[in-house]
Structure formats: C-alpha cells, structure tokens
Amino acid sequence: MLSQADRDLITLLRENARASTAELARRLGVSRTTVQSRIERLEARGIIIGYGVRLAPDYEQGLVRAHVLLTVAPKAAERVVKDLRALGQVRSLHSVSGSFDMIVTVESASISDLDALLDRIGAMDGVERTLSSIILSTRIDR
C-alpha cells in the first residue's frame, strides 16, 4: 500500500515527470533526498515503471482523437490485441464490462485518416462490431 506522501509524489510526476527533485521537494515540503529515495523505492517496487512524453496542447489540437468500442468474437481477444498493438495510432486499449469488450483510444492526423483507421479496425479478424465517438475536447488529463 502506498502512503499519502507517495501518492502525492506520483500525482506531481504525472503532471510533469521531468520536474527536478528540488521542485518536487519544494512542492511536497520535504528534502530532495527524501524525494529521490521515494522515487527510487517506487521504481524498485515496480510502481513507477517508466516516464512518458506529454505533447503540447497546440500540437494535440491538430489531431483527431476518438474512442472506439469493440465487440470481439469469443477467443479472438489475443489476436485483436496483437493487431491493435501494431497500429501506431492506437494510444490506449482497455478491456471493459458491458455490451462491448474493449475501448480503444486512437488518434489520427485528419478525419479521412481516422475514417481509414476505423475501417481497418472494423475489418480485423475477430472484431464483430464497432462504435466510435470523436473526442471533441479533454477537460481533465492527468
């Protein structure tokens, strides 16, 4: 179980994984050594497994993003996941409960590129049905 201090540190790292230990320490009200040891411990425990890139809002505004809900044939999930993983436009994939089996978040350079991507996903072996919604705006992104 994580302490509140660990959760607070993770929240700050999610906002800016490149923040200096001095900045993190200042915002958390602890020493730089404490921050560094907490980060090392979270990495060693496998809680923090890597750091990523956050794109500028100006760049992301030019992309067309969508959620694609998938119904997958029984026993075809592994194949569908493998095929989706090969598509660079796929940002995330979630298994879900309910009337659909998976939710895929995708991004494309244009509506026509998104249309082609959706056709490609819909044509995959094992995909029985899709429903897509274009993301108009993101209100919270942590």
Tab-separated table of C-alpha atoms in Angstrom:
chain	number	residue	atom	x	y	z
A	1	MET	CA	0.000	0.000	0.000
A	2	LEU	CA	1.196	3.485	-0.810
A	3	SER	CA	1.483	6.260	1.719
A	4	GLN	CA	-0.202	9.599	1.111
A	5	ALA	CA	3.254	11.091	0.508
A	6	ASP	CA	3.908	8.508	-2.236
A	7	ARG	CA	0.525	9.233	-3.838
A	8	ASP	CA	1.237	12.982	-3.721
A	9	LEU	CA	4.618	12.428	-5.375
A	10	ILE	CA	3.044	10.282	-8.102
A	11	THR	CA	0.454	12.998	-8.743
A	12	LEU	CA	3.220	15.569	-9.249
A	13	LEU	CA	5.172	13.213	-11.512
A	14	ARG	CA	2.060	12.629	-13.609
A	15	GLU	CA	1.801	16.391	-14.086
A	16	ASN	CA	5.479	16.705	-15.047
A	17	ALA	CA	7.745	13.664	-14.960
A	18	ARG	CA	10.730	15.890	-15.762
A	19	ALA	CA	10.316	18.092	-12.708
A	20	SER	CA	13.549	18.364	-10.759
A	21	THR	CA	13.847	16.724	-7.376
A	22	ALA	CA	14.312	20.224	-5.933
A	23	GLU	CA	10.978	21.348	-7.428
A	24	LEU	CA	9.206	18.195	-6.246
A	25	ALA	CA	10.704	18.567	-2.770
A	26	ARG	CA	9.602	22.205	-2.584
A	27	ARG	CA	6.037	21.364	-3.611
A	28	LEU	CA	5.853	18.409	-1.210
A	29	GLY	CA	7.563	20.208	1.686
A	30	VAL	CA	10.314	17.594	2.079
A	31	SER	CA	14.032	17.323	1.310
A	32	ARG	CA	15.435	16.465	-2.131
A	33	THR	CA	16.974	13.329	-0.619
A	34	THR	CA	13.545	12.214	0.584
A	35	VAL	CA	12.063	12.743	-2.885
A	36	GLN	CA	14.914	10.881	-4.570
A	37	SER	CA	14.684	7.925	-2.200
A	38	ARG	CA	10.898	7.751	-2.609
A	39	ILE	CA	11.244	7.744	-6.408
A	40	GLU	CA	13.939	5.039	-6.259
A	41	ARG	CA	11.773	2.934	-3.923
A	42	LEU	CA	8.696	3.335	-6.172
A	43	GLU	CA	10.796	2.296	-9.182
A	44	ALA	CA	12.321	-0.672	-7.340
A	45	ARG	CA	8.855	-1.864	-6.289
A	46	GLY	CA	7.689	-1.658	-9.896
A	47	ILE	CA	5.113	1.022	-9.141
A	48	ILE	CA	6.851	3.519	-11.411
A	49	ILE	CA	7.920	1.590	-14.497
A	50	GLY	CA	8.753	4.437	-16.856
A	51	TYR	CA	8.286	8.029	-17.872
A	52	GLY	CA	6.495	9.350	-20.916
A	53	VAL	CA	6.078	12.286	-23.211
A	54	ARG	CA	3.248	14.793	-22.900
A	55	LEU	CA	2.512	16.667	-26.089
A	56	ALA	CA	1.801	20.371	-26.309
A	57	PRO	CA	-1.882	21.286	-26.485
A	58	ASP	CA	-1.254	23.183	-29.739
A	59	TYR	CA	0.076	20.011	-31.350
A	60	GLU	CA	-2.659	17.793	-29.938
A	61	GLN	CA	-5.390	20.179	-31.109
A	62	GLY	CA	-4.400	19.316	-34.664
A	63	LEU	CA	-5.063	15.606	-34.093
A	64	VAL	CA	-8.405	13.880	-34.418
A	65	ARG	CA	-8.916	11.565	-31.465
A	66	ALA	CA	-11.665	9.030	-30.884
A	67	HIS	CA	-12.852	6.291	-28.588
A	68	VAL	CA	-13.657	3.084	-30.426
A	69	LEU	CA	-15.771	0.479	-28.641
A	70	LEU	CA	-15.257	-3.076	-29.870
A	71	THR	CA	-17.222	-6.280	-29.604
A	72	VAL	CA	-14.796	-9.151	-30.121
A	73	ALA	CA	-15.550	-12.737	-31.119
A	74	PRO	CA	-15.072	-15.330	-28.372
A	75	LYS	CA	-11.454	-16.446	-28.075
A	76	ALA	CA	-10.285	-13.731	-30.518
A	77	ALA	CA	-9.199	-11.154	-27.940
A	78	GLU	CA	-5.489	-12.050	-28.055
A	79	ARG	CA	-5.363	-11.721	-31.830
A	80	VAL	CA	-7.253	-8.410	-31.769
A	81	VAL	CA	-4.931	-7.004	-29.084
A	82	LYS	CA	-1.892	-8.058	-31.136
A	83	ASP	CA	-3.304	-6.415	-34.275
A	84	LEU	CA	-4.195	-3.212	-32.415
A	85	ARG	CA	-0.753	-3.050	-30.799
A	86	ALA	CA	0.752	-2.949	-34.309
A	87	LEU	CA	-1.149	0.258	-35.142
A	88	GLY	CA	0.804	3.369	-34.187
A	89	GLN	CA	-2.384	5.439	-33.972
A	90	VAL	CA	-3.649	3.375	-31.013
A	91	ARG	CA	-2.959	5.295	-27.796
A	92	SER	CA	-4.640	3.006	-25.268
A	93	LEU	CA	-6.673	-0.181	-25.074
A	94	HIS	CA	-8.948	-1.215	-22.225
A	95	SER	CA	-10.927	-4.389	-21.557
A	96	VAL	CA	-14.312	-3.414	-20.191
A	97	SER	CA	-17.509	-4.937	-18.903
A	98	GLY	CA	-20.863	-4.286	-20.509
A	99	SER	CA	-22.143	-4.620	-24.039
A	100	PHE	CA	-18.674	-4.027	-25.546
A	101	ASP	CA	-15.468	-5.899	-24.795
A	102	MET	CA	-12.807	-3.238	-25.383
A	103	ILE	CA	-12.382	0.519	-25.640
A	104	VAL	CA	-9.591	1.787	-27.869
A	105	THR	CA	-8.372	5.383	-27.875
A	106	VAL	CA	-6.941	6.353	-31.266
A	107	GLU	CA	-5.554	9.491	-32.864
A	108	SER	CA	-5.120	10.472	-36.495
A	109	ALA	CA	-3.883	13.452	-38.455
A	110	SER	CA	-7.234	14.044	-40.176
A	111	ILE	CA	-10.836	12.877	-40.400
A	112	SER	CA	-10.043	10.936	-43.569
A	113	ASP	CA	-7.133	9.195	-41.822
A	114	LEU	CA	-9.427	8.402	-38.894
A	115	ASP	CA	-12.041	7.018	-41.282
A	116	ALA	CA	-9.453	4.710	-42.858
A	117	LEU	CA	-8.207	3.642	-39.414
A	118	LEU	CA	-11.736	2.825	-38.257
A	119	ASP	CA	-12.292	0.765	-41.405
A	120	ARG	CA	-9.051	-1.096	-40.735
A	121	ILE	CA	-10.022	-1.823	-37.133
A	122	GLY	CA	-13.509	-2.922	-38.159
A	123	ALA	CA	-12.054	-5.319	-40.738
A	124	MET	CA	-9.751	-7.070	-38.262
A	125	ASP	CA	-10.302	-10.785	-37.756
A	126	GLY	CA	-12.255	-11.216	-34.555
A	127	VAL	CA	-13.816	-7.746	-34.453
A	128	GLU	CA	-17.568	-8.216	-34.694
A	129	ARG	CA	-18.834	-4.685	-34.086
A	130	THR	CA	-17.511	-1.171	-33.503
A	131	LEU	CA	-18.938	2.078	-32.237
A	132	SER	CA	-16.807	5.204	-32.389
A	133	SER	CA	-17.044	8.650	-30.856
A	134	ILE	CA	-14.782	11.537	-31.801
A	135	ILE	CA	-13.298	13.307	-28.789
A	136	LEU	CA	-14.240	16.992	-29.026
A	137	SER	CA	-12.221	18.192	-26.041
A	138	THR	CA	-10.413	16.889	-22.990
A	139	ARG	CA	-11.496	18.528	-19.753
A	140	ILE	CA	-9.171	16.651	-17.381
A	141	ASP	CA	-5.928	14.930	-18.360
A	142	ARG	CA	-3.716	13.762	-15.548
